[in-house]
Amino acid sequence: MQHRTLGGQGLEVSAIGYGTMGLTMAYGPGDEQQGLAAMGRAHELGVTHYDTAELYGMGTGSNEKLLGRAVKGFRDEVVIATKFGFDFSTGRFTGALDSRPATIRAVADNSLRYLGVDHIDVFYQHRVDPDVPIEDVAGTVKELIEAGKVRYFGLSEAGERTIRKAHAVQPVSVLQSEYSLFERDVERLFPVLEELGIGFVAYSPLGRGFITGTAKPAGQYDASDMRNGDPRWQPGNFEKNVQAVERLGALAAFKSATVSQVALAWLLTRGEHIVSIPGSRSPGRVEENIGAADLDLTEADLAVIDEILPRGGFGARYAQGQVPTWD
Ligand SMILES: NC(=O)c1ccc[n+]([C@@H]2O[C@H](COP(=O)([O-])OP(=O)(O)OC[C@H]3O[C@@H](n4cnc5c(N)ncnc54)[C@H](OP(=O)(O)O)[C@@H]3O)[C@@H](O)[C@H]2O)c1
């Protein structure tokens, strides 16, 4: 497995990581044993980067606890990233943000306890909170780093102004945002990341599972699966996206690879500062996805991909009103 350095503070991770979100939310009910097996398989195959969040356990810690159990035997070999920034003070998720310093400190202590670790490797602000100056957020994470509770600072779905202001207080090692063959808006921030020496983590790198050839029409997923309401799955967009994935599938077959491997290998060609964190509950699919790190895409392959999806997929990445606005 190839490794990449993210940012200027020494953070090093495997080129393909593992995202735990789908184990407890977003894609219908999960299976704990299967999740543990998937995370263990990732480690066996060289993954050293695991991504979770307070949000993925809806404030209960369920996702972080599961990850903590999975990495118990090899915690020192891996980088654990988690995130703060939502308000769970009512005991449930309302979508409200909360990056007040006292909340950040409390979330850090909870995450340490849930994960069963003595430090968090990467601590991200999950969403920019317009009610809390980013300097205060960065200053709070800086204190956590000085206290030894956190190693590196990350931002998720932040824009240029926020990144610059945060970086001036506490160097940002990594930005995490959605990035895939279906979602390319974030490329406009890459020059800023390069200028400031910040790494990039691509989330939902398989377009929430669409760029794998397994997408079903909206309505055919479990009722709790967010893809039922995802614009890319709605009639009009769905058929066009399926067609694009079928064309990618033809290229993948020609390369003796799979569509998901082409999608993940493509991301790795987009810059030395880029890694991805695909999620899967299946050990077999984890293995498939990790195979992308060994797939070479030629200039000719990249030209074919560009011709199939020159600007991303069809349909917005979140339902109306939910697409994060970058400041
Ligand atoms: N910062 C943020 O705001 C944010 C937002 C979203 C996600 N994330 C992070 O990014 C990670 C990954 O994102 P994601 O889970 O949304 O999307 P993703 O990795 O693009 O796709 C996950 C979906 O693809 C399916 N899948 C994975 N590999 C497959 C394969 N080889 N063949 C067929 N299907 C496959 C999975 O199903 P199975 O489980 O059934 O295999 C799952 O439904 C998350 O776990 C989370 O850590 C961060």
Coordinates of C-alpha atoms and ligand atoms in Angstrom, one line a residue:
M1 CA 0.0 0.0 0.0
Q2 CA 1.4 3.4 -0.9
H3 CA 1.5 6.1 1.7
R4 CA 1.0 9.9 1.3
T5 CA 1.9 12.8 3.5
L6 CA -0.9 15.3 4.2
G7 CA 0.0 18.8 5.2
G8 CA 3.2 20.1 6.6
Q9 CA 3.0 18.7 10.1
G10 CA 4.0 15.1 9.4
L11 CA 0.7 13.4 9.0
E12 CA 1.2 10.2 6.9
V13 CA -1.6 7.9 5.8
S14 CA -2.3 5.0 3.4
A15 CA -3.5 6.3 0.0
I16 CA -6.7 4.3 0.4
G17 CA -8.3 4.7 3.9
Y18 CA -11.5 3.5 5.4
G19 CA -14.6 5.6 6.3
T20 CA -16.8 4.2 9.0
M21 CA -20.0 6.3 8.5
G22 CA -22.0 3.7 6.7
L23 CA -21.6 1.2 9.6
T24 CA -24.1 3.1 11.8
M25 CA -25.9 5.6 9.6
A26 CA -26.8 6.9 6.1
Y27 CA -27.1 3.6 4.3
G28 CA -29.7 1.6 6.2
P29 CA -29.1 -0.7 9.3
G30 CA -25.6 -2.1 9.7
D31 CA -24.2 -5.3 11.1
E32 CA -21.6 -4.9 13.8
Q33 CA -19.8 -8.2 13.2
Q34 CA -19.6 -7.5 9.5
G35 CA -18.3 -3.9 10.2
L36 CA -15.6 -5.2 12.5
A37 CA -14.6 -7.8 9.9
A38 CA -14.4 -5.1 7.2
M39 CA -12.3 -2.8 9.3
G40 CA -10.0 -5.7 10.3
R41 CA -9.6 -6.7 6.6
A42 CA -8.7 -3.1 5.8
H43 CA -5.8 -3.2 8.3
E44 CA -4.6 -6.6 7.1
L45 CA -4.3 -5.1 3.6
G46 CA -2.4 -2.0 4.7
V47 CA -5.0 0.6 5.5
T48 CA -3.6 3.0 8.1
H49 CA -6.3 5.7 8.0
Y50 CA -9.7 5.4 9.7
D51 CA -12.3 8.1 9.6
T52 CA -15.2 8.5 12.0
A53 CA -17.2 11.4 13.7
E54 CA -19.3 12.2 16.7
L55 CA -22.1 12.6 14.1
Y56 CA -21.9 8.9 12.9
G57 CA -23.0 7.8 16.4
M58 CA -25.6 10.5 16.6
G59 CA -24.0 11.7 19.8
T60 CA -24.1 8.3 21.4
G61 CA -20.5 7.3 20.5
S62 CA -21.7 4.1 18.8
N63 CA -19.6 4.6 15.7
E64 CA -16.5 5.6 17.6
K65 CA -16.9 2.7 20.0
L66 CA -17.1 0.2 17.1
L67 CA -14.0 1.7 15.5
G68 CA -12.2 1.6 18.9
R69 CA -13.0 -2.2 19.1
A70 CA -11.8 -2.8 15.6
V71 CA -8.4 -1.1 16.1
K72 CA -7.8 -2.3 19.6
G73 CA -5.0 -4.7 18.6
F74 CA -3.2 -2.3 16.2
R75 CA -4.1 1.2 17.4
D76 CA -0.5 2.4 17.3
E77 CA -0.2 1.4 13.6
V78 CA -3.1 3.6 12.4
V79 CA -4.3 7.2 12.2
I80 CA -7.7 7.8 13.7
A81 CA -9.6 10.9 12.5
T82 CA -12.8 12.0 14.2
K83 CA -15.0 15.2 14.0
F84 CA -16.8 17.7 16.2
G85 CA -19.3 20.4 15.2
F86 CA -22.9 19.3 15.6
D87 CA -25.3 20.1 18.5
F88 CA -26.4 17.0 20.3
S89 CA -27.4 18.8 23.5
T90 CA -31.0 17.8 23.1
G91 CA -30.0 14.1 22.8
R92 CA -30.9 14.0 19.1
F93 CA -29.7 15.3 15.8
T94 CA -31.4 18.4 14.5
G95 CA -28.7 19.5 12.0
A96 CA -27.8 22.5 14.3
L97 CA -24.1 23.3 14.5
D98 CA -22.1 23.8 17.7
S99 CA -18.4 24.6 17.5
R100 CA -18.2 26.5 20.8
P101 CA -14.9 25.9 22.5
A102 CA -16.5 24.2 25.5
T103 CA -18.3 21.8 23.2
I104 CA -15.2 21.1 21.2
R105 CA -13.4 20.2 24.5
A106 CA -16.3 18.0 25.6
V107 CA -16.5 16.2 22.3
A108 CA -12.7 15.5 22.3
D109 CA -13.0 13.9 25.8
N110 CA -16.0 11.9 24.7
S111 CA -14.3 10.7 21.5
L112 CA -11.1 9.7 23.5
R113 CA -13.3 7.6 25.8
Y114 CA -15.5 6.1 23.1
L115 CA -12.5 5.2 20.9
G116 CA -10.6 3.9 24.0
V117 CA -7.4 5.8 23.0
D118 CA -5.2 8.4 24.6
H119 CA -5.0 10.7 21.6
I120 CA -7.0 11.6 18.5
D121 CA -4.8 11.8 15.5
V122 CA -6.9 14.1 13.4
F123 CA -9.6 16.3 14.9
Y124 CA -11.8 17.9 12.3
Q125 CA -14.4 20.6 12.5
H126 CA -17.2 18.8 10.6
R127 CA -19.0 21.9 9.3
V128 CA -18.1 25.5 9.6
D129 CA -20.2 27.1 12.4
P130 CA -21.2 30.7 11.4
D131 CA -21.8 31.6 15.0
V132 CA -18.3 30.8 16.2
P133 CA -15.2 32.7 14.8
I134 CA -13.0 30.1 13.2
E135 CA -10.0 31.6 15.1
D136 CA -11.7 30.4 18.3
V137 CA -12.2 27.0 16.9
A138 CA -8.6 26.8 15.7
G139 CA -7.4 28.1 19.0
T140 CA -9.3 25.5 20.9
V141 CA -7.9 22.7 18.8
K142 CA -4.4 24.2 19.3
E143 CA -4.9 23.9 23.0
L144 CA -6.0 20.3 22.6
I145 CA -2.8 19.6 20.6
E146 CA -0.7 21.3 23.3
A147 CA -2.4 19.1 25.9
G148 CA -1.5 15.9 23.9
K149 CA -5.1 15.0 23.3
V150 CA -5.0 15.7 19.5
R151 CA -2.2 15.5 16.9
Y152 CA -3.4 17.2 13.8
F153 CA -6.2 19.8 12.9
G154 CA -8.6 19.3 10.0
L155 CA -11.5 21.1 8.4
S156 CA -14.4 19.6 6.5
E157 CA -16.4 21.4 3.9
A158 CA -14.6 24.7 4.6
G159 CA -14.0 27.5 2.0
E160 CA -10.9 29.6 1.3
R161 CA -11.5 32.4 3.8
T162 CA -12.1 30.0 6.6
I163 CA -9.1 27.8 5.7
R164 CA -6.8 30.8 5.6
K165 CA -8.0 32.2 9.0
A166 CA -7.9 28.9 10.7
H167 CA -4.4 28.1 9.3
A168 CA -3.0 31.4 10.7
V169 CA -3.9 30.3 14.2
Q170 CA -3.2 26.5 14.1
P171 CA -1.8 25.0 10.9
V172 CA -4.5 22.9 9.2
S173 CA -3.0 19.6 8.1
V174 CA -6.0 18.4 6.0
L175 CA -9.2 19.5 4.3
Q176 CA -11.9 16.9 3.9
S177 CA -14.7 17.4 1.4
E178 CA -16.7 15.3 -1.1
Y179 CA -14.6 14.5 -4.2
S180 CA -15.1 11.9 -6.8
L181 CA -15.8 11.4 -10.5
F182 CA -19.3 12.7 -9.7
E183 CA -18.3 15.7 -7.6
R184 CA -15.5 18.0 -8.6
D185 CA -16.4 21.5 -7.2
V186 CA -13.7 21.3 -4.6
E187 CA -11.0 21.3 -7.2
R188 CA -11.3 25.1 -7.1
L189 CA -9.8 25.0 -3.6
F190 CA -6.8 23.0 -4.6
P191 CA -4.6 26.0 -5.4
V192 CA -5.1 27.3 -1.9
L193 CA -4.3 23.9 -0.4
E194 CA -1.1 23.8 -2.5
E195 CA -0.1 27.3 -1.5
L196 CA -0.6 26.6 2.2
G197 CA 0.7 23.1 2.1
I198 CA -2.5 21.4 3.2
G199 CA -3.5 17.8 2.4
F200 CA -6.9 16.6 1.1
V201 CA -9.1 13.7 2.0
A202 CA -11.8 12.8 -0.5
Y203 CA -15.0 11.7 1.2
S204 CA -17.8 9.7 -0.6
P205 CA -15.1 8.8 -3.2
L206 CA -17.5 6.3 -4.8
G207 CA -20.3 8.8 -5.0
R208 CA -22.1 7.1 -2.0
G209 CA -21.8 3.8 -3.9
F210 CA -23.1 4.9 -7.2
I211 CA -19.7 4.6 -9.0
T212 CA -19.6 0.9 -8.3
G213 CA -22.2 -0.4 -10.7
T214 CA -24.5 -1.4 -7.9
A215 CA -26.9 1.6 -7.8
K216 CA -30.6 0.9 -7.6
P217 CA -33.3 3.5 -8.3
A218 CA -34.5 5.7 -5.4
G219 CA -37.1 4.0 -3.4
Q220 CA -35.5 0.5 -3.7
Y221 CA -33.2 1.1 -0.7
D222 CA -34.1 0.6 3.0
A223 CA -36.4 3.4 4.1
S224 CA -33.6 4.9 6.3
D225 CA -31.1 5.0 3.4
M226 CA -30.4 8.6 2.5
R227 CA -29.9 7.7 -1.2
N228 CA -33.7 7.4 -1.6
G229 CA -33.7 11.2 -1.5
D230 CA -30.3 11.9 -3.1
P231 CA -30.7 14.0 -6.3
R232 CA -28.3 11.7 -8.2
W233 CA -30.7 8.8 -7.7
Q234 CA -33.8 10.7 -8.9
P235 CA -35.4 10.0 -12.2
G236 CA -33.7 12.0 -14.9
N237 CA -30.4 12.0 -13.2
F238 CA -30.3 8.3 -12.3
E239 CA -30.4 7.0 -15.9
K240 CA -27.6 9.4 -17.0
N241 CA -25.5 8.4 -14.0
V242 CA -26.0 4.7 -14.7
Q243 CA -25.0 5.2 -18.3
A244 CA -21.8 7.0 -17.3
V245 CA -20.9 4.2 -14.8
E246 CA -21.6 1.6 -17.5
R247 CA -19.1 3.4 -19.8
L248 CA -16.6 3.5 -16.9
G249 CA -17.3 -0.2 -16.5
A250 CA -16.2 -0.8 -20.0
L251 CA -12.9 0.9 -19.4
A252 CA -12.5 -1.0 -16.1
A253 CA -13.1 -4.3 -17.8
F254 CA -10.4 -3.4 -20.4
K255 CA -8.0 -2.8 -17.5
S256 CA -9.0 -6.0 -15.8
A257 CA -10.3 -3.8 -12.9
T258 CA -13.7 -2.8 -11.5
V259 CA -15.5 0.5 -11.7
S260 CA -14.8 1.3 -8.0
Q261 CA -11.1 0.7 -8.6
V262 CA -11.1 3.0 -11.5
A263 CA -12.9 5.7 -9.5
L264 CA -10.5 5.4 -6.6
A265 CA -7.4 5.2 -8.8
W266 CA -8.5 8.3 -10.6
L267 CA -8.6 10.2 -7.3
L268 CA -5.0 9.2 -6.6
T269 CA -3.9 10.7 -10.0
R270 CA -5.4 14.1 -9.0
G271 CA -2.5 15.1 -6.8
E272 CA 0.1 13.8 -4.4
H273 CA -1.7 15.5 -1.5
I274 CA -4.9 13.5 -2.1
V275 CA -6.1 10.3 -0.4
S276 CA -9.6 8.8 -0.1
I277 CA -11.7 7.1 2.5
P278 CA -14.2 4.7 0.8
G279 CA -16.7 3.0 3.2
S280 CA -17.9 -0.5 2.9
R281 CA -19.5 -3.0 5.3
S282 CA -18.1 -5.9 3.2
P283 CA -14.6 -7.3 3.7
G284 CA -14.6 -8.4 0.1
R285 CA -15.4 -4.9 -1.2
V286 CA -12.8 -3.4 1.1
E287 CA -10.3 -5.7 -0.6
E288 CA -11.6 -4.7 -4.0
N289 CA -11.3 -1.0 -3.1
I290 CA -7.8 -1.3 -1.8
G291 CA -6.8 -2.9 -5.1
A292 CA -7.2 0.6 -6.6
A293 CA -3.9 1.6 -5.0
D294 CA -2.1 -0.7 -7.5
L295 CA -4.1 0.3 -10.6
D296 CA -2.2 2.5 -13.0
L297 CA -4.3 4.8 -15.2
T298 CA -2.5 5.9 -18.3
E299 CA -3.0 9.3 -20.0
A300 CA -5.2 7.5 -22.5
D301 CA -7.3 6.1 -19.7
L302 CA -7.6 9.5 -18.1
A303 CA -8.7 11.0 -21.4
V304 CA -11.5 8.4 -21.7
I305 CA -12.6 9.1 -18.2
D306 CA -12.6 12.8 -18.9
E307 CA -14.7 12.3 -22.0
I308 CA -17.3 10.2 -20.0
L309 CA -17.6 12.5 -17.1
P310 CA -16.0 15.9 -17.9
R311 CA -17.6 17.8 -15.1
G312 CA -19.0 15.3 -12.6
G313 CA -22.2 13.3 -12.3
F314 CA -25.8 14.4 -12.8
G315 CA -27.7 15.9 -9.9
A316 CA -26.5 17.8 -6.8
R317 CA -24.6 16.0 -4.1
Y318 CA -27.1 16.8 -1.4
A319 CA -30.8 17.5 -1.4
Q320 CA -31.8 21.2 -2.0
G321 CA -30.7 23.5 0.8
Q322 CA -28.3 20.9 2.3
V323 CA -25.3 21.5 0.0
P324 CA -22.7 23.1 2.3
T325 CA -21.8 26.7 1.3
W326 CA -18.1 27.4 1.5
D327 CA -16.9 30.7 3.0
Ligands
LIG1 N1 -16.8 15.0 6.2 C1 -18.1 14.8 5.8 O1 -19.0 15.6 5.9 C2 -18.4 13.4 5.3 C3 -19.6 13.2 4.6 C4 -19.8 11.9 4.1 C5 -18.9 10.9 4.3 N2 -17.7 11.1 5.0 C6 -16.7 10.1 5.2 O2 -16.4 9.4 3.9 C7 -16.5 8.0 4.1 C8 -17.0 7.4 2.8 O3 -18.1 8.1 2.3 P1 -19.5 7.3 2.0 O4 -19.6 6.1 2.8 O5 -20.5 8.4 2.0 O6 -19.4 7.0 0.4 P2 -18.6 6.0 -0.5 O7 -17.4 5.5 0.2 O8 -18.5 6.8 -1.8 O9 -19.7 4.8 -0.8 C9 -20.1 4.0 0.2 C10 -21.2 3.1 -0.3 O10 -20.6 2.4 -1.4 C11 -20.8 1.0 -1.3 N3 -19.5 0.3 -1.7 C12 -18.3 0.5 -1.3 N4 -17.4 -0.2 -2.0 C13 -18.1 -0.9 -2.9 C14 -17.7 -1.8 -3.9 N5 -16.5 -2.1 -4.1 N6 -18.7 -2.3 -4.7 C15 -20.0 -1.9 -4.5 N7 -20.4 -1.1 -3.5 C16 -19.5 -0.5 -2.7 C17 -21.0 0.8 0.2 O11 -21.9 -0.3 0.4 P3 -21.5 -1.6 1.3 O12 -21.2 -1.1 2.6 O13 -22.7 -2.4 1.2 O14 -20.3 -2.2 0.6 C18 -21.7 2.1 0.6 O15 -23.1 2.0 0.5 C19 -17.6 7.9 5.2 O16 -17.5 6.7 5.8 C20 -17.1 9.0 6.1 O17 -16.0 8.6 6.9 C21 -17.4 12.4 5.4

